[in-house]
PDB file of C-alpha atoms in Angstrom:
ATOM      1  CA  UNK H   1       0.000   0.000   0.000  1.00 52.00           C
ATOM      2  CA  UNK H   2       3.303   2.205   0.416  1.00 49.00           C
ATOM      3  CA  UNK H   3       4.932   1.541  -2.250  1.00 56.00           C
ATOM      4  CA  UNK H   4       1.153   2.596  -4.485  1.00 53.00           C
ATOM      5  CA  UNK H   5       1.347   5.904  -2.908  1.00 40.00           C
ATOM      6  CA  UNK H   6       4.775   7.187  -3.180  1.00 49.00           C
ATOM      7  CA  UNK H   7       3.938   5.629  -6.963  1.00 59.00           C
ATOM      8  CA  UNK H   8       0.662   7.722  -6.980  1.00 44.00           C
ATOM      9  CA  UNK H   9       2.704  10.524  -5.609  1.00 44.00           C
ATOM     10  CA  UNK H  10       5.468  10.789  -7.954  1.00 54.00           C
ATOM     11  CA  UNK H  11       3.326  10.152 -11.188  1.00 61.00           C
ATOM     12  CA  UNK H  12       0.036  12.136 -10.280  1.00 57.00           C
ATOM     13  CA  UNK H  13       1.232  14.652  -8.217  1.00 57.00           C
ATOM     14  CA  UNK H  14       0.572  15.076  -3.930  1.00 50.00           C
ATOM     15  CA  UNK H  15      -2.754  16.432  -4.501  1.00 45.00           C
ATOM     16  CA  UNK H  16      -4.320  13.578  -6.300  1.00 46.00           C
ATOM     17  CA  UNK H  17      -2.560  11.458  -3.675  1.00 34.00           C
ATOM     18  CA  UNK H  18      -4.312  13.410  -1.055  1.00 37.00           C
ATOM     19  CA  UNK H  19      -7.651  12.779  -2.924  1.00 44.00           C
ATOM     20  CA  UNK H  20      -7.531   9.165  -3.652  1.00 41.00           C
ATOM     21  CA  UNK H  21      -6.594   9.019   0.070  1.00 39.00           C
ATOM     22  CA  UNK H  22      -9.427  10.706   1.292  1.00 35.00           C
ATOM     23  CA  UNK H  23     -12.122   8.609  -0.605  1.00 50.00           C
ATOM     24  CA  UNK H  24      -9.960   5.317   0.599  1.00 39.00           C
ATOM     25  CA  UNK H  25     -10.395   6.618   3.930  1.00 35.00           C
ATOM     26  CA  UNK H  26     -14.168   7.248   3.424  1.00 41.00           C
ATOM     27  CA  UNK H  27     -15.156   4.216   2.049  1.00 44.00           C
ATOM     28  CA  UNK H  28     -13.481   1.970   4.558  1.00 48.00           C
ATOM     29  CA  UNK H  29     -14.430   4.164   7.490  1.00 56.00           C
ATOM     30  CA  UNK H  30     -18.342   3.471   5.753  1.00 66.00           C
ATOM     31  CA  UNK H  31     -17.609  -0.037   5.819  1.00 71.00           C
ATOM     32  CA  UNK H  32     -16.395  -0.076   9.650  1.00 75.00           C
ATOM     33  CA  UNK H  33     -19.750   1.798  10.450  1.00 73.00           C
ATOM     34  CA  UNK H  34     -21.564  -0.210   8.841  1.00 73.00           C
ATOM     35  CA  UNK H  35     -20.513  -3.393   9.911  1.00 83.00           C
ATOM     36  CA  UNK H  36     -20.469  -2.075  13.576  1.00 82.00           C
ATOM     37  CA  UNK H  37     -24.334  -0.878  13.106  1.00 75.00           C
ATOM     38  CA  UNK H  38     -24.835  -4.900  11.509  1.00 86.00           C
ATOM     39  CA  UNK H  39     -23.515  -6.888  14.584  1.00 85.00           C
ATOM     40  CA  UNK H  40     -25.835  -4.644  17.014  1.00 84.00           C
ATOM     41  CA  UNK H  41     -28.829  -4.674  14.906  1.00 83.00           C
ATOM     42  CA  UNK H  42     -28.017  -8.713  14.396  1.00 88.00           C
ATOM     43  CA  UNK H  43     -30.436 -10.246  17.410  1.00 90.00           C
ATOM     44  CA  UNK H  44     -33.101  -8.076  16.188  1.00 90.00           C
ATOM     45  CA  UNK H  45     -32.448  -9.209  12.957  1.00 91.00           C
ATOM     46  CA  UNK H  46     -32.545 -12.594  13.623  1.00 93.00           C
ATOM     47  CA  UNK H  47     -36.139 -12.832  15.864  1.00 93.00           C
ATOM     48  CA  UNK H  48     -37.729 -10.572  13.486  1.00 92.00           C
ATOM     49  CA  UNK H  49     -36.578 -12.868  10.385  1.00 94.00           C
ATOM     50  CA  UNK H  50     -38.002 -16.162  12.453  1.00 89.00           C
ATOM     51  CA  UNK H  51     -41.282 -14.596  13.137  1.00 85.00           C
ATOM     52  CA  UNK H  52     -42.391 -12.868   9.649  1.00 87.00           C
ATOM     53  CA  UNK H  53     -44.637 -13.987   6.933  1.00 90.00           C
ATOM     54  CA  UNK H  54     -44.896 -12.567   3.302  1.00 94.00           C
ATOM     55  CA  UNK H  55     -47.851 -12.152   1.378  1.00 94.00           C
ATOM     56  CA  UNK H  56     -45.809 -12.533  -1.802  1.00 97.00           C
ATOM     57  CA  UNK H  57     -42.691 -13.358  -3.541  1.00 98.00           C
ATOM     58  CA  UNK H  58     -42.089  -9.656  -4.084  1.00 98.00           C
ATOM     59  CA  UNK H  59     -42.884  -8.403  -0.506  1.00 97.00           C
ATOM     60  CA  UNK H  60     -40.241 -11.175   0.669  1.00 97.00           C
ATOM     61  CA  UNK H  61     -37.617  -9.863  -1.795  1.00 98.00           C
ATOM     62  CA  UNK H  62     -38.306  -6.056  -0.786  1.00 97.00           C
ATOM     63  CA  UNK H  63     -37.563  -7.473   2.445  1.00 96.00           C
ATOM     64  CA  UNK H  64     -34.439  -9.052   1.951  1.00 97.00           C
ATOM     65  CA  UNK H  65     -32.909  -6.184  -0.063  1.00 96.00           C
ATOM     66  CA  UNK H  66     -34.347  -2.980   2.337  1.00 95.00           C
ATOM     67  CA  UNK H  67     -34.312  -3.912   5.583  1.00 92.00           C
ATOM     68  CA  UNK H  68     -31.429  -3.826   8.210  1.00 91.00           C
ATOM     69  CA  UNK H  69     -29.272  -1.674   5.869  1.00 87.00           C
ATOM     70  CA  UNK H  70     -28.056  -4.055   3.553  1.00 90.00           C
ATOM     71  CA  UNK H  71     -27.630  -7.083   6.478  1.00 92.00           C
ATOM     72  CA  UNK H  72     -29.126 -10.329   4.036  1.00 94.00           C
ATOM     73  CA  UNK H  73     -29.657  -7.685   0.303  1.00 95.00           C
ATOM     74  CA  UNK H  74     -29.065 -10.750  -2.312  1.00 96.00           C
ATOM     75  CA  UNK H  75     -26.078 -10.140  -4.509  1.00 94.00           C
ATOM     76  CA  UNK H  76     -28.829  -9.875  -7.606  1.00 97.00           C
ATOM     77  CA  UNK H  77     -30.819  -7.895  -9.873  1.00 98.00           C
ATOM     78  CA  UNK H  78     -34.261  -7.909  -8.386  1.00 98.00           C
ATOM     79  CA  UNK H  79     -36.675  -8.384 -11.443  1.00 98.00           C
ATOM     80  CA  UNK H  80     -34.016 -11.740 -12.038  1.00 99.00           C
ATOM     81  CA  UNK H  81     -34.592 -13.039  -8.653  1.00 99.00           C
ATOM     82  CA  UNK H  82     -38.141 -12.807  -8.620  1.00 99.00           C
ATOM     83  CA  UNK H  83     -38.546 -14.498 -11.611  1.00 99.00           C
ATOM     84  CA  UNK H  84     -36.316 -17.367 -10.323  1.00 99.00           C
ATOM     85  CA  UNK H  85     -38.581 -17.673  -6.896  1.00 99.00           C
ATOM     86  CA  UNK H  86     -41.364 -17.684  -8.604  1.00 98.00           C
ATOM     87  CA  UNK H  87     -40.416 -20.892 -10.669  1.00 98.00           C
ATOM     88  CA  UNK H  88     -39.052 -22.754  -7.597  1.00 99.00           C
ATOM     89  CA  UNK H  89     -42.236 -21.379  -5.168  1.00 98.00           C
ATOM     90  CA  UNK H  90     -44.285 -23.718  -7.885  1.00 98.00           C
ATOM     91  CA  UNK H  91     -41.629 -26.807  -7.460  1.00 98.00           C
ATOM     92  CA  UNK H  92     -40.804 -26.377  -3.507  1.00 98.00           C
ATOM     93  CA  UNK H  93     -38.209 -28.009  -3.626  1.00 99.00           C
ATOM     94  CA  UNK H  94     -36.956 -30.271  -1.155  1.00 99.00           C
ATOM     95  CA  UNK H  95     -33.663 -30.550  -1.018  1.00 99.00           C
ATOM     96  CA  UNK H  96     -31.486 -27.450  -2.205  1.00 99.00           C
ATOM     97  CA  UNK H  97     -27.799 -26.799  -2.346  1.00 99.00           C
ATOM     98  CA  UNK H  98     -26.335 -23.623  -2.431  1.00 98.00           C
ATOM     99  CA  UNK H  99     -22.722 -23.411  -3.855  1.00 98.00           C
ATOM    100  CA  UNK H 100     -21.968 -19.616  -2.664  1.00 95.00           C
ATOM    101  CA  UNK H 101     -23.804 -18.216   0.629  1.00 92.00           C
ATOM    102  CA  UNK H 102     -22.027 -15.200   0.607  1.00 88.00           C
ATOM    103  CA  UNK H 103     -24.089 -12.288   2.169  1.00 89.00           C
ATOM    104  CA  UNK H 104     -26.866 -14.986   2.773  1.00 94.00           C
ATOM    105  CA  UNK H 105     -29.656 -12.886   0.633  1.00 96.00           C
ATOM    106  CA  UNK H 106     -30.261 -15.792  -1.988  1.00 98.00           C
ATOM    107  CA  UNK H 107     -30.121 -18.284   0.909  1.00 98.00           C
ATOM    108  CA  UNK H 108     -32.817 -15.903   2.870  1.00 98.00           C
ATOM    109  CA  UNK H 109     -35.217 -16.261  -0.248  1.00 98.00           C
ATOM    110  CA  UNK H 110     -34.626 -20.192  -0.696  1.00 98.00           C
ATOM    111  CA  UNK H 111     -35.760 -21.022   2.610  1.00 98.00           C
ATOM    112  CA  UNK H 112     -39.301 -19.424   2.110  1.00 97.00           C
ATOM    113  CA  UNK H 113     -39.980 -20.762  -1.462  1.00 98.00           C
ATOM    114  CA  UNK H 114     -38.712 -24.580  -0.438  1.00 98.00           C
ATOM    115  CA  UNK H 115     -41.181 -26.983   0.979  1.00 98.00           C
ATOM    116  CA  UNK H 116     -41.753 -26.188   4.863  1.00 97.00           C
ATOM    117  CA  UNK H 117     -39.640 -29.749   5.169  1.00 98.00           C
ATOM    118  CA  UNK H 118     -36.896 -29.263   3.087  1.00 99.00           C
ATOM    119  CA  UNK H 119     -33.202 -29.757   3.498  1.00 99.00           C
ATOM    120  CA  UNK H 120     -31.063 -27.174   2.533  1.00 99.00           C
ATOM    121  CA  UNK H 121     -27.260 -27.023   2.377  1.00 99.00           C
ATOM    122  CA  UNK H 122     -24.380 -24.008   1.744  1.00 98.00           C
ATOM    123  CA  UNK H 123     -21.353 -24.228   1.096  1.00 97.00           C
ATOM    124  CA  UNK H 124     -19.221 -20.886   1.256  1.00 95.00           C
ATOM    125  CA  UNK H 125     -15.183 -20.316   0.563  1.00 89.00           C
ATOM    126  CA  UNK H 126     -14.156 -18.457   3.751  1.00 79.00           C
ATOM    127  CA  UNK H 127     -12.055 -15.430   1.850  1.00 69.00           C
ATOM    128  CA  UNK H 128     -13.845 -16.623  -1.279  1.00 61.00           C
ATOM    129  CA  UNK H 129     -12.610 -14.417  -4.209  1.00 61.00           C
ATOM    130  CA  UNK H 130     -16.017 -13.099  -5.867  1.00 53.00           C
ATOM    131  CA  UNK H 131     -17.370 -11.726  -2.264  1.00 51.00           C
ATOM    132  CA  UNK H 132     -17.836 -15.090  -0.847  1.00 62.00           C
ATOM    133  CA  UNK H 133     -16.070 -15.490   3.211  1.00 71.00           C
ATOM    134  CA  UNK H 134     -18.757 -14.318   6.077  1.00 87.00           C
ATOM    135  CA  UNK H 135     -17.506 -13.511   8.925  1.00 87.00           C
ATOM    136  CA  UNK H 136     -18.750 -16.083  12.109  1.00 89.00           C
ATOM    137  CA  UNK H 137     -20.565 -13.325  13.602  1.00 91.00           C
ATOM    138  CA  UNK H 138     -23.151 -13.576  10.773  1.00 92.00           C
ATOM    139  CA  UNK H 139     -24.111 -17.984  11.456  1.00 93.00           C
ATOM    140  CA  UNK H 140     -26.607 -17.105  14.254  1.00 93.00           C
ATOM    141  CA  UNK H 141     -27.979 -14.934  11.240  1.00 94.00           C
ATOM    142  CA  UNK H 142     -27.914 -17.144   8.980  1.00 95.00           C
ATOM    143  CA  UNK H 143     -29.472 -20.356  11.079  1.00 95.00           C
ATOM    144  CA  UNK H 144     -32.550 -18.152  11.945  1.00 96.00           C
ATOM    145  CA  UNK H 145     -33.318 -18.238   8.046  1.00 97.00           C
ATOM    146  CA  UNK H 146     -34.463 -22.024   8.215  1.00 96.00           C
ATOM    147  CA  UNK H 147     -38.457 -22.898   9.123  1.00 96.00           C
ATOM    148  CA  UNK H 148     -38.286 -24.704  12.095  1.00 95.00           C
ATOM    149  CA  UNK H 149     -39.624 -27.469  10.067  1.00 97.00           C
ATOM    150  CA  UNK H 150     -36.126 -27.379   7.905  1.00 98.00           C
ATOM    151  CA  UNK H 151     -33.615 -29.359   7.775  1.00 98.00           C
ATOM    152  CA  UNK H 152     -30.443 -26.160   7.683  1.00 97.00           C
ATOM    153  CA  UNK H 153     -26.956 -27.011   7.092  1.00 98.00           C
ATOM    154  CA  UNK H 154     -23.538 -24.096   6.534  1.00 97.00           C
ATOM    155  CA  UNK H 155     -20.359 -26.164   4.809  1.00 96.00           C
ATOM    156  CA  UNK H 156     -17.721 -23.471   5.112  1.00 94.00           C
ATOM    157  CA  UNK H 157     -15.386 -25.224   3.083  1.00 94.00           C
ATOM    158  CA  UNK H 158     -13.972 -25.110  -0.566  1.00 94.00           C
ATOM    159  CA  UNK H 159     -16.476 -26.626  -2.687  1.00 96.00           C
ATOM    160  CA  UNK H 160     -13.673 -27.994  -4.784  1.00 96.00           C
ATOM    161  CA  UNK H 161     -12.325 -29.880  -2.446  1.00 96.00           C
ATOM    162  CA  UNK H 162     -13.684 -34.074  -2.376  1.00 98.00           C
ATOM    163  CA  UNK H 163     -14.112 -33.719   1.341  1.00 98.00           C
ATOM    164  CA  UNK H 164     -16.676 -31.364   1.134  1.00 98.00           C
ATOM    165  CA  UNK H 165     -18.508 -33.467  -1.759  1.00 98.00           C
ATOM    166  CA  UNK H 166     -18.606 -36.252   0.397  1.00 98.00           C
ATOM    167  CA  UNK H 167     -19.692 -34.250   3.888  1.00 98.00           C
ATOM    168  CA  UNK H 168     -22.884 -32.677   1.538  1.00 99.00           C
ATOM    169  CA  UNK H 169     -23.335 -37.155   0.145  1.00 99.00           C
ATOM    170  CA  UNK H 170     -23.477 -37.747   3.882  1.00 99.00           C
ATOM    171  CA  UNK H 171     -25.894 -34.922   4.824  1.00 98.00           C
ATOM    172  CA  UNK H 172     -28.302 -36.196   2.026  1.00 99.00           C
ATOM    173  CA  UNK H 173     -28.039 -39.807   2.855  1.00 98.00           C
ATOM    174  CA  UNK H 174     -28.884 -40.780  -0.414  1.00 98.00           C
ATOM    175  CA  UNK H 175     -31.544 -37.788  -1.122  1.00 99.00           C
ATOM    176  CA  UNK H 176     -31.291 -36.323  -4.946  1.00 99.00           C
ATOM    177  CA  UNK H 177     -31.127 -32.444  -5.231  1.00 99.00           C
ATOM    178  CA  UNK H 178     -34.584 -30.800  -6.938  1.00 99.00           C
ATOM    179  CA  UNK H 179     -32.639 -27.443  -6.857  1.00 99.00           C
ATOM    180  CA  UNK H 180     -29.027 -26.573  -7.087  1.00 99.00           C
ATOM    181  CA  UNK H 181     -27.686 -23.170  -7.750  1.00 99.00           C
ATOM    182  CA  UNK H 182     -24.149 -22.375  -8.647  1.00 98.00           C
ATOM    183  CA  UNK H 183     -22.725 -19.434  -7.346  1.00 97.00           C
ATOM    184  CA  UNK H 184     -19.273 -19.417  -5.753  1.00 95.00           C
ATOM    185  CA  UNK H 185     -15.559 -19.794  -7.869  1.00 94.00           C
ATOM    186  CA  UNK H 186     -16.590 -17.811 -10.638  1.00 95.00           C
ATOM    187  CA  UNK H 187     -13.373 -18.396 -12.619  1.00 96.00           C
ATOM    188  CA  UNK H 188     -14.064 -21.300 -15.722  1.00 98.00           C
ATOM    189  CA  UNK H 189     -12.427 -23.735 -14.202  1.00 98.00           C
ATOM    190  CA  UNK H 190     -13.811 -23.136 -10.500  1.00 97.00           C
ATOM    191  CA  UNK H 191     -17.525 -23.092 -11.749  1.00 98.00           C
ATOM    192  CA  UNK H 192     -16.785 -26.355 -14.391  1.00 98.00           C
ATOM    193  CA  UNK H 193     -15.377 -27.702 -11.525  1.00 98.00           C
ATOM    194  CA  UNK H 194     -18.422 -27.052  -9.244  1.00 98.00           C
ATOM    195  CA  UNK H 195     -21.106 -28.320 -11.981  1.00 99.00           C
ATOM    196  CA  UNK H 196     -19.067 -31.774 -12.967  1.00 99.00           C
ATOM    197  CA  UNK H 197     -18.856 -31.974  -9.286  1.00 99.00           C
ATOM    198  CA  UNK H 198     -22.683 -31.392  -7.865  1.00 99.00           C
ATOM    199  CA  UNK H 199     -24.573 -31.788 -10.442  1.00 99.00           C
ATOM    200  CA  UNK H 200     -24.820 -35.752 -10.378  1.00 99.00           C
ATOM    201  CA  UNK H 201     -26.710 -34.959  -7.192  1.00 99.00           C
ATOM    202  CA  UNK H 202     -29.673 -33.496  -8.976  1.00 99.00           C
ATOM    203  CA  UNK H 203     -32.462 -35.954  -9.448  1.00 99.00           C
ATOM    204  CA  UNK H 204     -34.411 -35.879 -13.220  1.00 98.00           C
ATOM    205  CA  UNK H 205     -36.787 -33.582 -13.143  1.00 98.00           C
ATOM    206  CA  UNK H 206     -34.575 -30.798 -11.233  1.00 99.00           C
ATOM    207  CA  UNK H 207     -32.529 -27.768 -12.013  1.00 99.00           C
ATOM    208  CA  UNK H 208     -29.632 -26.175 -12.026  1.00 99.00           C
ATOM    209  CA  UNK H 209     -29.331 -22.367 -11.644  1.00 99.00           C
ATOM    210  CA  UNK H 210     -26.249 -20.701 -12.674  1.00 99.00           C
ATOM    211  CA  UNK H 211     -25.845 -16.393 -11.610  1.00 98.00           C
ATOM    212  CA  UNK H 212     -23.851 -14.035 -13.687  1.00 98.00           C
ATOM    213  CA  UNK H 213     -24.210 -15.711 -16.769  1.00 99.00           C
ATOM    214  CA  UNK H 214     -24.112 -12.244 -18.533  1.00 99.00           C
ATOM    215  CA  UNK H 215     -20.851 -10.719 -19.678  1.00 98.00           C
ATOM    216  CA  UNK H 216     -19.384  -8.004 -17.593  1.00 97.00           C
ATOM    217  CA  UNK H 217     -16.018  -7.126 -16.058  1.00 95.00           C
ATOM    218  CA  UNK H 218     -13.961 -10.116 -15.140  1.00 93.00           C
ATOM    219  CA  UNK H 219     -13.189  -8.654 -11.193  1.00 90.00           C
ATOM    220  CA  UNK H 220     -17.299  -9.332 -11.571  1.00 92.00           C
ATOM    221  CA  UNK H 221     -18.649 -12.468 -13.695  1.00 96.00           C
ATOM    222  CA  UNK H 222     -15.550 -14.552 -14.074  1.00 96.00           C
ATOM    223  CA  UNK H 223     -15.784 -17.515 -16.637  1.00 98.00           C
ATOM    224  CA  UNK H 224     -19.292 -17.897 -15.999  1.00 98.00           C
ATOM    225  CA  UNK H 225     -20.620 -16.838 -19.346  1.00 98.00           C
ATOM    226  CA  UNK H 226     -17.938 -18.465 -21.413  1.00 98.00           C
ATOM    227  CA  UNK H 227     -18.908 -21.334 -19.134  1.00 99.00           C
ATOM    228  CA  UNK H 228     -22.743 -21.181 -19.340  1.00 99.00           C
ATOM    229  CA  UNK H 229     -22.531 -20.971 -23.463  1.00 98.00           C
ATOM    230  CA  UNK H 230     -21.084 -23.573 -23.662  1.00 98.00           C
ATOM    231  CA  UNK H 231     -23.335 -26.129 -21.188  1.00 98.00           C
ATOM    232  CA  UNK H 232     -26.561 -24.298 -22.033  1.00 98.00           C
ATOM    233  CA  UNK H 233     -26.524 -26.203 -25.300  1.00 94.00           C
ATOM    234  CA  UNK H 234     -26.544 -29.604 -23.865  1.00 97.00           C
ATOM    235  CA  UNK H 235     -29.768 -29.119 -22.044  1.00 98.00           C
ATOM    236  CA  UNK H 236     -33.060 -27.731 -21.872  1.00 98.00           C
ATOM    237  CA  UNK H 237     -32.491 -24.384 -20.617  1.00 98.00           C
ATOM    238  CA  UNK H 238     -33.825 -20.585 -19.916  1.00 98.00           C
ATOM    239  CA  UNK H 239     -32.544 -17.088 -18.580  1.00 99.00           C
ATOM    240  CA  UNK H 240     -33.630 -15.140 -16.904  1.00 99.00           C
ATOM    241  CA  UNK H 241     -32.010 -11.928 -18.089  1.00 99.00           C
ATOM    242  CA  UNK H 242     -33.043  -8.068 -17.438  1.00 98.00           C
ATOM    243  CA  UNK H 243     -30.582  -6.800 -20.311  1.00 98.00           C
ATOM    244  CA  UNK H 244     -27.859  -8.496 -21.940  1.00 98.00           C
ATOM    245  CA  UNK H 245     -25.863  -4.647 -22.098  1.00 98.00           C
ATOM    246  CA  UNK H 246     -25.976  -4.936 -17.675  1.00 98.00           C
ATOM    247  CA  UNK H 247     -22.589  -5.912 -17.508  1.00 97.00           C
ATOM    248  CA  UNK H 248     -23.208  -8.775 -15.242  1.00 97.00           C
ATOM    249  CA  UNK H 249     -25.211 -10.870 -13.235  1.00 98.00           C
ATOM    250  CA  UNK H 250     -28.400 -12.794 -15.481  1.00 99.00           C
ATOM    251  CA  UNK H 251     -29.425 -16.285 -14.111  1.00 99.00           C
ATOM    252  CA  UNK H 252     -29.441 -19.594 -16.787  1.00 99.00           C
ATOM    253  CA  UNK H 253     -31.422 -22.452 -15.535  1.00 99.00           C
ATOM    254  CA  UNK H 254     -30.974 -25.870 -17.163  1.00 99.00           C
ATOM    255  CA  UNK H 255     -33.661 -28.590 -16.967  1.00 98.00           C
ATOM    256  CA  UNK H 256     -31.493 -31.774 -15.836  1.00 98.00           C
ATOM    257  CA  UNK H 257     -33.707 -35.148 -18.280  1.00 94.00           C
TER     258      UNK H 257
END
């Protein structure tokens, strides 16, 4: 971080310096704040996320991204999201894997469009690259998602790794997937790696979602849509896609016969 400033200094001058200072400053003086106003408001949180019912699929996702400040806000494009509950709130699923919890937004939504009984299971990279890694303050969050007729399970392991293929075998106990959605190592080879991997789980009949399927910055989508163009062919398939010029995000769903 030295060494960038005196570069900074001596190619853009002190007062730009100064500047891009400031604004580094800001933002992670916002974060601090932020995540300091998160671990107080985090019991409320929690009871109030237990007790609530939603009339609809789009009063539970103006939930999840408005309330507590951004605490569970899904890392998607709202109109894409809905569309996606809606499909599985007509399937409730039973059993659903998660590859990518993250800021625990999607998870949020899964656990009130599964079946009141299902088992669901997600895995998260702690430090993950594309904003996967929550902190252990957040489980007590995240547990209060689940019905208290679901079966709730947290891996927080690399999804990459056969260990944690054969912890999520045990878990199921011979139970096929109706729903699994692939959202963690967004590089090509970490989200081939993650389909070869869990998609055997999926019974016929199921599907497999797949987010940021849209091309966008790399820091962003990864190998996902180089990735998704090329599976996409091999199955039945949809997407559910606001605009293609978004740079990002879009969610492909595949129809596993």
């Amino acid at each position: 971080m030295i060494a960038r400033a005196k570069e900074i200094a001596k190619n853009e001058g002190i007062l730009i310096l100064l500047k891009k200072s400031y604004r580094f400053v800001k933002i992670k003086t916002s974060e601090v704040v932020l995540e300091a106003y998160h671990k107080v408001v985090l019991p409320y949180a929690s009871r109030k996320i237990k007790g609530i019912n939603f009339r609809s699929i789009e009063e539970l996702v103006d939930f999840s991204f408005n309330r507590f400040h951004g605490l569970i806000r899904p890392m998607q494009i709202r109109e894409e999201i809905i569309e996606l509950l809606k499909i599985l709130s007509k399937r409730k699923p039973k059993v659903v894997l998660e590859i990518g919890t993250a800021n625990g937004g999607t998870l949020f939504l899964f656990t009130r469009v599964a079946s009141k009984d299902a088992t669901l299971i997600s895995v998260d990279l702690p430090g993950g690259r594309f904003g996967g890694g929550y902190p252990d303050w957040k489980v007590p969050l995240y547990k209060a998602f689940a019905l208290p007729t679901q079966e709730f399970h947290l891996i927080r392991a690399d999804s990459h790794n056969p260990e944690t293929l054969e912890a999520i075998k045990e878990i199921l106990n011979g139970m096929k997937v109706d729903f699994l959605f692939i959202d963690g190592d967004h590089t090509y080879e970490g989200v081939k790696a993650d389909f070869e991997m869990y998609s055997p789980l999926v019974r016929k009949g199921g599907i497999i979602a797949f987010h940021d399927i849209v091309p966008g910055p790399e820091e962003n989508v990864g190998g996902v849509p180089r990735f998704w163009e090329e599976i996409r062919k091999k199955y039945k398939y949809r997407e559910i896609v606001k605009s293609w010029n978004q740079g990002g995000y879009g969610i492909g769903i595949l129809e596993v016969e």
